[in-house]
Amino acid sequence: MPEPAEREHLRAVATELADRTREAIADLPVDADVVQVGSTARGTWVSGDRDIDLFVRFDANLDREQLEEYGLAVGHAVLPDGHEEYAEHPYVKGTHEGFDVDLVPCHDVETAGDLVSAVDRTPFHDAYLSARLDDDLAGDVVLAKAFLKGIGAYGSDLRTEGFSGYLTELLVLELGGFVPLVESARSWHPPVEFDSEGHAERTFDDPLVVVDPTDPTRNVAAVLSAANLARFQHYARELLAAPSEELFEPADPAPLDPAGVRDHLDRRETTPAAVVFDAPDVVDDQLWPQLRRSLDGIVRGLNGRGFDVLRARAMTDGSDRDPDGDSAKRAALYAELEVAERPAVTRHEGPPVAVRKHAASFYESYADDVDPETYGPFIDGDRYVVEREREFTTVREYLESEAAGDVALGAQVEREFAERDVLVGDAVATLAPAFGVPLREFYEPHP
Amino acid sequence: MPEPAEREHLRAVATELADRTREAIADLPVDADVVQVGSTARGTWVSGDRDIDLFVRFDANLDREQLEEYGLAVGHAVLPDGHEEYAEHPYVKGTHEGFDVDLVPCHDVETAGDLVSAVDRTPFHDAYLSARLDDDLAGDVVLAKAFLKGIGAYGSDLRTEGFSGYLTELLVLELGGFVPLVESARSWHPPVEFDSEGHAERTFDDPLVVVDPTDPTRNVAAVLSAANLARFQHYARELLAAPSEELFEPADPAPLDPAGVRDHLDRRETTPAAVVFDAPDVVDDQLWPQLRRSLDGIVRGLNGRGFDVLRARAMTDGSDRDPDGDSAKRAALYAELEVAERPAVTRHEGPPVAVRKHAASFYESYADDVDPETYGPFIDGDRYVVEREREFTTVREYLESEAAGDVALGAQVEREFAERDVLVGDAVATLAPAFGVPLREFYEPHP
């Protein structure tokens, strides 16, 4: 829990920033107001969080171009050292007295249904929660967030795919506190749905559905992965069985070193393979979906060619644990294989002999085959079968091939993927220590 | 086609034997008659066949014990150098003037429906065909049998699983000749059913159904494998596309030698494995079903443990090509593997985390596991997963294990299997030349 002095300091800084924002608005040819939103506004922030979010609300009819222009003008006036970032609109991000400050322009719409952009939604969330979270519940929200951080399931960014702050607050509100929430969660049978306003206007295909009380068409938990929901249920049971402060402390794994990697490989007798490339210079929310799709594609490609994957993971180096650090420099698609080689021949089943036209054309195409690698056609059961030359007999051949290059979905990853390095076997140990943290998590997996 | 002199000689010998049989019957306290049955009786035998089958028909009410006693007495009287064999009853088999002679006792029943044993059926088949096959059709039967022999699909023994003589004769009769038969066969879409008497009293689950005209409950083609039916269709098309005497000449593959085996292994890059054991001293019709079941069990066991089988075959040594030779001395279950090793760990999926009771017991059983080989439990998707020690990491470990010993179905094979040798890799080349013929067929497969 944040200390009183920490809360007081934050409140003073936020008030000062809001005042300066109003002064900057006064210089504009249009009017606007300022709302502080987010957990620091509601006293539901977790100690150590340093975010102050100020929304500048312009008239709902202001056109987008002007909103962006005025919004940036205000932002630069309040945060002269700030820089521009881009969510739905461009906005200014900077630091002030040690806090991270976002100054975000939005439209002042009547209801969430009138949204001009997703950013405009935030003040509605804020108003909904502020009206309902008393001090007790706010304290429980802080606990819930700390717990989710501790177990690694907090954050709705597309890398984590965890619980957003808003989702956490809604769940604490819905269940009536942190303990009732974990008591409920331990017995959930997904799909689980909450709709506090009873106003859902569609169905959702997610394991956890929390209908946004300010928008009947939106599932606040849409980003949450099945794994993070399961993780929450697992640790809810652990917490209730044996309460422990440790569960509220995020794991901070030490990077695995090359010798540590080799030890695991010796014990496991797997063949590791890694495709390593420059991480494209995009934000994590763009990078990670591309990495996951690429990993899925590579795993499918490996399995489909008989290189059976035991377990795989997308990794980035260095900055993984530091949300404010530089974005990753290198990315790796890491797979442990049960099978890294296949024979020169592969079985290829033809049609049943009885299917005369197809059977005849299959038979003729291979009977005339002068390739000495082809065995058959022979008959197995009711079909023609040949054993013909296999396209890729080693995992390296496949990973270096154009076929593997085609699976990297996402334009930015695809470009970098063309210049990939392929490591097979003990050579993957050279990924440590740069990739030491995700390697530690890979080789010492916990729920 | 048999030459006229050959036919005449056979007829004379058969008549002489029938006379001597009648003399032997006269010494019995009961009456009986003699019928010559089978292809040599009907002129539908293939040149080189040397079988004379004489059935001794006793009264339908004679009890089994007496039938066997009198039947053997007649047999030994006619064939003093003969020996006893066993089909449904014991009977005497011997040679006379270069012919193989079977002297088989049976009951003289009114219709095939009254059968006391399967042997009693033969005279009905004989009567049915003799009444319908004229000289032209008999000639076509001889052609059809020669063709089926040439393509390796003739013989209803449980090793070949091909076309029986009776089946071949019925098909020629049904379609009206050899050429009409192959013209029909090239377009068959199994299941194909013929019921010349329109009297089938049940349905059959076989790819080819030829209802026995003398027994409405029996499919004459029940033994025929899907592969031999497909083979017949394949070669029917080949014959009609380009008639050739070669198709009537049985393949007589030279045994592959050890160097030949190694050449194929080098080209294919597979890992071969063979389980070799003494062939139990039983007739082929008992041995081969047991070998096939054992092979299926071993292949299932290998695949189930990740040792992916590319192709497999049961083999016996030496006597394979000589139906009158000694029974096989050694048997081998031969498999070519794509994967002969797996890592020390194997993935084991637990229940979904949400299924609280099962999930908790799974988690606890592994969380307390002190086995350093176990990784996890961790969460993958909505489930717990562990990577635990694999039972068999090499194909040899599996094939030498008790688990592999349990798959050998059939009492006689199971006993010999306990004393099996396991060959892995180039060591299988030592199976040649003893197993050289089946190895040649394995590595030079034809339809």
XYZ file of C-alpha atoms in Angstrom, chain B:
447
model
C -1.889 -74.348 -69.739
C -1.140 -77.982 -68.830
C -0.209 -80.133 -71.811
C -2.603 -82.935 -72.860
C -0.081 -85.597 -71.794
C 0.184 -84.011 -68.357
C -3.591 -84.040 -68.011
C -3.816 -87.644 -69.131
C -1.174 -88.788 -66.709
C -2.886 -87.042 -63.818
C -6.230 -88.567 -64.746
C -4.720 -92.075 -64.776
C -3.029 -91.643 -61.410
C -6.202 -90.185 -59.863
C -8.286 -93.095 -61.141
C -5.833 -95.620 -59.762
C -5.843 -93.919 -56.357
C -9.646 -93.773 -56.291
C -9.783 -97.527 -57.022
C -7.366 -98.328 -54.237
C -9.375 -96.133 -51.901
C -12.540 -98.040 -52.680
C -10.677 -101.294 -51.932
C -9.608 -99.914 -48.551
C -13.182 -98.841 -47.819
C -14.343 -102.379 -48.467
C -12.308 -103.525 -45.454
C -14.231 -101.171 -43.125
C -17.344 -102.149 -41.147
C -19.173 -99.107 -42.669
C -19.724 -97.925 -46.220
C -18.365 -94.789 -47.885
C -17.739 -93.421 -51.364
C -14.864 -91.529 -52.977
C -14.921 -88.232 -54.881
C -12.045 -86.507 -56.520
C -12.389 -82.794 -55.900
C -10.467 -79.633 -56.562
C -8.982 -78.122 -59.671
C -7.282 -81.273 -60.911
C -10.669 -82.957 -60.866
C -12.236 -80.165 -62.919
C -9.425 -79.460 -65.353
C -8.928 -75.993 -63.875
C -5.474 -76.612 -62.490
C -2.430 -74.619 -63.391
C 0.534 -76.295 -65.000
C 2.949 -77.450 -62.348
C 0.298 -78.025 -59.686
C 0.644 -81.548 -58.451
C -2.335 -81.902 -56.100
C -4.806 -84.778 -56.170
C -7.536 -84.366 -53.546
C -9.681 -87.409 -52.760
C -12.555 -87.074 -50.306
C -13.914 -90.156 -48.577
C -17.569 -89.536 -47.756
C -19.035 -91.363 -44.782
C -22.659 -91.423 -43.654
C -23.772 -88.076 -42.200
C -24.699 -89.811 -38.918
C -21.312 -91.404 -38.305
C -19.886 -89.900 -35.159
C -16.770 -87.828 -35.345
C -14.477 -90.222 -33.538
C -15.303 -93.119 -35.862
C -15.044 -90.913 -38.927
C -11.539 -89.958 -37.892
C -10.524 -93.542 -37.124
C -11.879 -94.972 -40.405
C -10.614 -92.015 -42.419
C -7.051 -92.454 -41.184
C -7.234 -96.232 -41.739
C -8.161 -95.705 -45.388
C -5.543 -92.994 -45.779
C -2.699 -95.117 -44.454
C -3.808 -98.078 -46.556
C -3.729 -96.026 -49.775
C -0.638 -93.985 -48.894
C 1.595 -96.285 -46.818
C 4.373 -93.653 -46.728
C 1.981 -90.786 -45.931
C 1.804 -88.772 -42.712
C -1.078 -87.322 -40.725
C -1.988 -83.668 -40.949
C -4.813 -81.779 -39.361
C -7.401 -79.485 -40.878
C -10.866 -79.859 -39.367
C -10.236 -83.614 -39.008
C -6.957 -85.433 -39.135
C -6.243 -86.736 -42.621
C -3.423 -88.448 -44.476
C -1.140 -86.656 -46.878
C 1.436 -88.371 -49.043
C 2.972 -88.565 -52.515
C 2.265 -90.992 -55.309
C 3.973 -91.012 -58.693
C 5.150 -87.453 -58.180
C 1.756 -86.063 -57.183
C 0.823 -84.650 -53.784
C -2.161 -86.590 -52.585
C -4.606 -85.646 -49.790
C -6.996 -88.328 -48.566
C -9.606 -86.496 -46.520
C -12.569 -88.033 -44.667
C -15.853 -86.101 -44.552
C -19.563 -86.504 -43.904
C -21.941 -87.005 -46.832
C -24.495 -84.301 -45.968
C -27.573 -83.391 -48.021
C -26.893 -79.677 -48.447
C -24.119 -77.315 -47.450
C -26.430 -76.000 -44.728
C -26.175 -79.347 -42.913
C -22.388 -79.172 -42.708
C -20.805 -81.059 -39.886
C -17.441 -79.456 -40.564
C -15.955 -77.068 -43.120
C -14.205 -79.923 -44.921
C -17.593 -81.418 -45.797
C -18.242 -78.354 -47.937
C -15.704 -79.230 -50.627
C -17.803 -81.806 -52.503
C -20.619 -79.237 -52.795
C -18.258 -76.706 -54.337
C -17.035 -79.347 -56.671
C -20.512 -80.353 -57.761
C -21.573 -76.737 -58.269
C -18.603 -75.868 -60.460
C -18.490 -79.155 -62.381
C -22.081 -78.624 -63.488
C -21.373 -75.102 -64.797
C -17.797 -74.840 -66.083
C -17.513 -75.929 -69.696
C -14.129 -76.464 -71.351
C -13.872 -72.815 -72.452
C -14.533 -71.478 -68.983
C -12.215 -74.091 -67.465
C -9.486 -72.725 -69.719
C -10.263 -69.205 -68.523
C -10.066 -70.355 -64.916
C -6.600 -71.690 -65.608
C -5.630 -68.318 -67.088
C -7.095 -66.414 -64.141
C -5.244 -68.562 -61.638
C -1.983 -68.158 -63.545
C -2.494 -64.404 -63.606
C -3.223 -64.238 -59.875
C -0.166 -66.375 -59.194
C 1.893 -64.121 -61.415
C 0.942 -61.002 -59.474
C 1.329 -62.728 -56.107
C -2.345 -62.606 -55.139
C -3.240 -66.305 -55.389
C -3.810 -68.430 -52.320
C -6.275 -68.250 -49.476
C -3.751 -69.302 -46.885
C -3.472 -66.799 -44.036
C -0.025 -65.774 -45.074
C -1.019 -64.736 -48.602
C -4.606 -63.587 -47.900
C -5.239 -63.843 -51.631
C -7.783 -65.406 -53.987
C -8.657 -69.043 -53.348
C -9.105 -71.438 -56.271
C -12.837 -71.687 -55.574
C -13.145 -67.885 -55.471
C -11.309 -67.595 -58.790
C -13.553 -70.176 -60.424
C -16.704 -68.479 -59.146
C -15.532 -65.082 -60.423
C -14.722 -66.448 -63.894
C -18.126 -68.154 -63.925
C -19.909 -65.000 -62.702
C -18.298 -62.628 -65.203
C -18.226 -65.158 -68.048
C -14.513 -65.537 -68.614
C -11.068 -64.241 -67.737
C -11.116 -61.130 -69.930
C -14.597 -60.056 -68.798
C -13.373 -60.551 -65.214
C -10.341 -58.263 -65.546
C -12.418 -55.749 -67.526
C -14.889 -55.660 -64.688
C -12.250 -55.616 -61.954
C -10.425 -52.546 -63.235
C -13.426 -50.370 -62.331
C -14.617 -52.040 -59.137
C -15.422 -49.721 -56.253
C -15.126 -51.845 -53.133
C -17.197 -53.041 -51.435
C -18.172 -55.153 -54.475
C -20.700 -57.951 -54.023
C -21.645 -60.936 -56.180
C -24.438 -63.289 -55.185
C -25.114 -65.528 -58.185
C -27.910 -67.403 -56.409
C -29.387 -64.216 -54.907
C -29.635 -66.012 -51.582
C -27.348 -64.097 -49.170
C -28.645 -64.494 -45.623
C -26.442 -61.868 -43.974
C -24.340 -58.818 -44.780
C -20.584 -58.944 -45.018
C -18.013 -56.356 -44.046
C -15.357 -57.298 -46.621
C -14.061 -55.319 -49.622
C -15.025 -58.168 -51.988
C -18.059 -60.310 -51.261
C -18.768 -63.444 -53.301
C -21.632 -65.250 -51.602
C -21.025 -68.985 -51.665
C -23.654 -70.458 -54.038
C -23.723 -73.563 -51.818
C -23.948 -71.685 -48.489
C -25.868 -68.385 -48.177
C -24.071 -67.447 -44.937
C -20.522 -67.532 -46.295
C -18.368 -65.001 -48.181
C -15.945 -66.991 -50.310
C -13.643 -63.907 -50.411
C -13.563 -63.387 -46.634
C -9.827 -64.070 -46.430
C -8.898 -61.737 -49.313
C -7.031 -58.663 -48.048
C -7.774 -55.137 -49.244
C -4.209 -55.006 -50.591
C -4.612 -58.128 -52.739
C -7.900 -56.869 -54.102
C -6.220 -53.524 -54.953
C -3.303 -55.439 -56.460
C -5.688 -57.411 -58.690
C -7.331 -54.182 -59.854
C -3.966 -52.574 -60.518
C -2.662 -55.454 -62.614
C -6.010 -55.900 -64.377
C -5.528 -52.348 -65.696
C -1.904 -53.037 -66.587
C -2.858 -56.209 -68.453
C -5.622 -54.525 -70.441
C -3.412 -51.527 -71.242
C -0.456 -53.643 -72.392
C -0.981 -57.412 -72.471
C 2.208 -59.181 -71.462
C 3.129 -62.752 -70.579
C 5.359 -61.415 -67.841
C 2.319 -60.673 -65.745
C 1.635 -64.428 -65.627
C 5.096 -65.228 -64.334
C 5.501 -65.144 -60.568
C 8.268 -62.851 -59.362
C 11.181 -64.855 -58.083
C 13.269 -62.240 -56.318
C 16.869 -63.075 -55.550
C 17.730 -62.724 -51.862
C 19.175 -59.323 -50.975
C 22.662 -59.589 -49.510
C 24.011 -57.632 -46.522
C 25.709 -55.028 -48.741
C 22.425 -54.470 -50.561
C 20.635 -53.850 -47.276
C 23.286 -51.352 -46.204
C 23.050 -49.538 -49.549
C 19.358 -48.977 -49.036
C 19.851 -47.807 -45.453
C 22.479 -45.309 -46.614
C 20.137 -43.927 -49.248
C 17.102 -43.830 -47.019
C 18.786 -42.547 -43.825
C 16.286 -44.465 -41.726
C 17.063 -46.408 -38.572
C 16.027 -50.045 -39.033
C 15.145 -52.237 -36.099
C 14.314 -55.929 -36.054
C 13.011 -58.247 -33.380
C 14.158 -61.757 -34.272
C 13.050 -64.998 -32.639
C 12.554 -68.704 -33.340
C 9.453 -69.254 -35.419
C 7.131 -71.470 -33.386
C 6.678 -74.900 -34.958
C 3.123 -74.430 -36.231
C 1.602 -74.385 -39.709
C 1.694 -71.114 -41.681
C -2.036 -70.595 -41.192
C -1.397 -70.425 -37.468
C 1.943 -68.640 -37.629
C 1.093 -65.730 -39.917
C -1.935 -64.325 -38.132
C 0.142 -64.320 -34.952
C 3.082 -62.631 -36.678
C 0.796 -59.952 -38.127
C -0.868 -59.249 -34.795
C 2.540 -59.058 -33.154
C 3.801 -56.696 -35.842
C 0.743 -54.470 -35.436
C 1.298 -54.424 -31.690
C 4.983 -53.539 -32.022
C 4.266 -50.819 -34.582
C 1.565 -49.344 -32.347
C 3.925 -49.523 -29.380
C 6.759 -47.844 -31.290
C 4.571 -45.064 -32.684
C 2.933 -44.523 -29.303
C 6.329 -43.914 -27.736
C 7.449 -41.497 -30.404
C 9.563 -43.918 -32.437
C 7.816 -43.137 -35.692
C 7.592 -46.129 -37.995
C 8.000 -45.465 -41.702
C 7.211 -49.025 -42.845
C 7.202 -52.446 -41.229
C 6.832 -56.069 -42.203
C 6.782 -59.496 -40.636
C 9.306 -61.850 -42.217
C 10.332 -65.470 -42.003
C 13.549 -66.927 -43.273
C 14.473 -69.410 -45.961
C 11.393 -71.431 -46.712
C 9.198 -68.490 -47.716
C 9.055 -69.403 -51.385
C 8.715 -73.123 -50.964
C 5.290 -74.186 -49.713
C 6.480 -77.771 -49.343
C 9.693 -76.918 -47.583
C 10.288 -77.018 -43.882
C 8.420 -74.431 -41.918
C 10.384 -71.289 -41.140
C 13.149 -71.514 -38.584
C 13.342 -67.849 -37.581
C 10.887 -64.968 -37.722
C 11.566 -61.224 -37.716
C 9.395 -58.202 -37.078
C 11.193 -55.631 -39.176
C 10.551 -51.895 -38.922
C 12.178 -48.871 -40.439
C 12.069 -45.917 -38.088
C 12.117 -42.237 -38.823
C 12.913 -41.507 -35.191
C 14.987 -43.851 -33.045
C 15.656 -41.571 -30.055
C 13.637 -39.134 -27.984
C 14.741 -36.738 -25.227
C 14.905 -37.575 -21.536
C 11.719 -35.587 -20.892
C 8.235 -35.930 -22.267
C 5.291 -33.575 -22.143
C 2.405 -34.656 -19.956
C -0.765 -32.601 -20.002
C -2.772 -32.247 -16.847
C -6.376 -31.125 -16.465
C -7.604 -27.580 -17.087
C -6.802 -25.466 -14.036
C -10.509 -24.659 -13.728
C -11.450 -28.285 -13.039
C -10.641 -27.688 -9.440
C -10.525 -31.127 -7.876
C -8.540 -32.868 -10.621
C -6.355 -29.834 -11.141
C -5.453 -29.595 -7.481
C -4.591 -33.271 -7.203
C -2.499 -33.129 -10.392
C -0.679 -30.033 -9.205
C 0.023 -31.409 -5.761
C 1.284 -34.731 -7.050
C 3.934 -32.974 -9.146
C 4.609 -29.899 -7.015
C 5.878 -32.228 -4.279
C 7.803 -34.292 -6.804
C 11.441 -34.366 -5.854
C 12.431 -35.940 -9.159
C 14.921 -33.486 -10.650
C 13.882 -34.606 -14.137
C 10.430 -33.105 -13.744
C 9.858 -29.586 -15.084
C 6.739 -27.782 -13.892
C 3.864 -27.967 -13.298
C 3.464 -24.866 -15.388
C 0.456 -23.425 -17.156
C -0.017 -23.749 -20.904
C -3.267 -22.377 -22.241
C -5.839 -23.315 -19.641
C -4.030 -26.443 -18.386
C -1.331 -27.641 -16.086
C 1.551 -29.280 -17.922
C 4.641 -31.080 -16.700
C 7.662 -32.371 -18.533
C 8.583 -35.588 -16.816
C 11.064 -38.378 -17.329
C 10.402 -40.397 -20.466
C 10.072 -44.145 -20.037
C 12.012 -45.159 -23.160
C 14.449 -42.808 -24.875
C 15.782 -45.295 -27.449
C 14.077 -47.803 -29.669
C 16.296 -50.562 -28.288
C 15.206 -49.867 -24.707
C 11.616 -50.229 -25.795
C 12.052 -53.341 -27.920
C 13.960 -55.124 -25.142
C 11.414 -54.091 -22.495
C 8.579 -56.090 -20.978
C 6.190 -53.582 -22.515
C 7.212 -54.743 -25.996
C 7.003 -58.389 -24.890
C 3.345 -57.903 -24.009
C 2.254 -56.939 -27.505
C 3.089 -60.296 -29.092
C -0.359 -61.796 -29.357
C -0.821 -65.487 -29.896
C 0.437 -68.017 -27.396
C 3.058 -69.667 -29.576
C 4.704 -66.455 -30.771
C 4.598 -64.977 -27.286
C 6.631 -67.865 -25.894
C 9.383 -67.541 -28.504
C 9.257 -63.762 -28.320
C 10.505 -63.883 -24.760
C 13.859 -65.046 -26.142
C 14.072 -62.377 -28.822
C 17.145 -60.703 -30.250
C 16.928 -57.005 -31.006
C 18.929 -55.570 -33.894
C 19.112 -51.804 -34.414
C 20.849 -49.930 -37.217
C 23.269 -51.528 -39.666
C 23.233 -54.745 -37.608
C 20.005 -55.679 -39.430
C 22.158 -56.390 -42.488
C 23.074 -59.680 -40.781
C 19.497 -60.817 -41.466
C 20.562 -61.207 -45.088
C 20.786 -63.543 -46.886
C 18.572 -65.771 -44.670
C 15.786 -63.166 -44.816
C 17.068 -61.910 -48.151
C 13.882 -62.521 -50.161
C 11.484 -60.572 -47.916
C 14.194 -57.920 -47.519
C 14.386 -57.628 -51.322
C 10.592 -57.232 -51.463
C 10.743 -54.646 -48.688
C 13.400 -52.523 -50.344
C 12.241 -52.988 -53.938
C 8.509 -52.721 -53.448
C 6.147 -53.191 -56.373
C 2.359 -52.975 -56.501
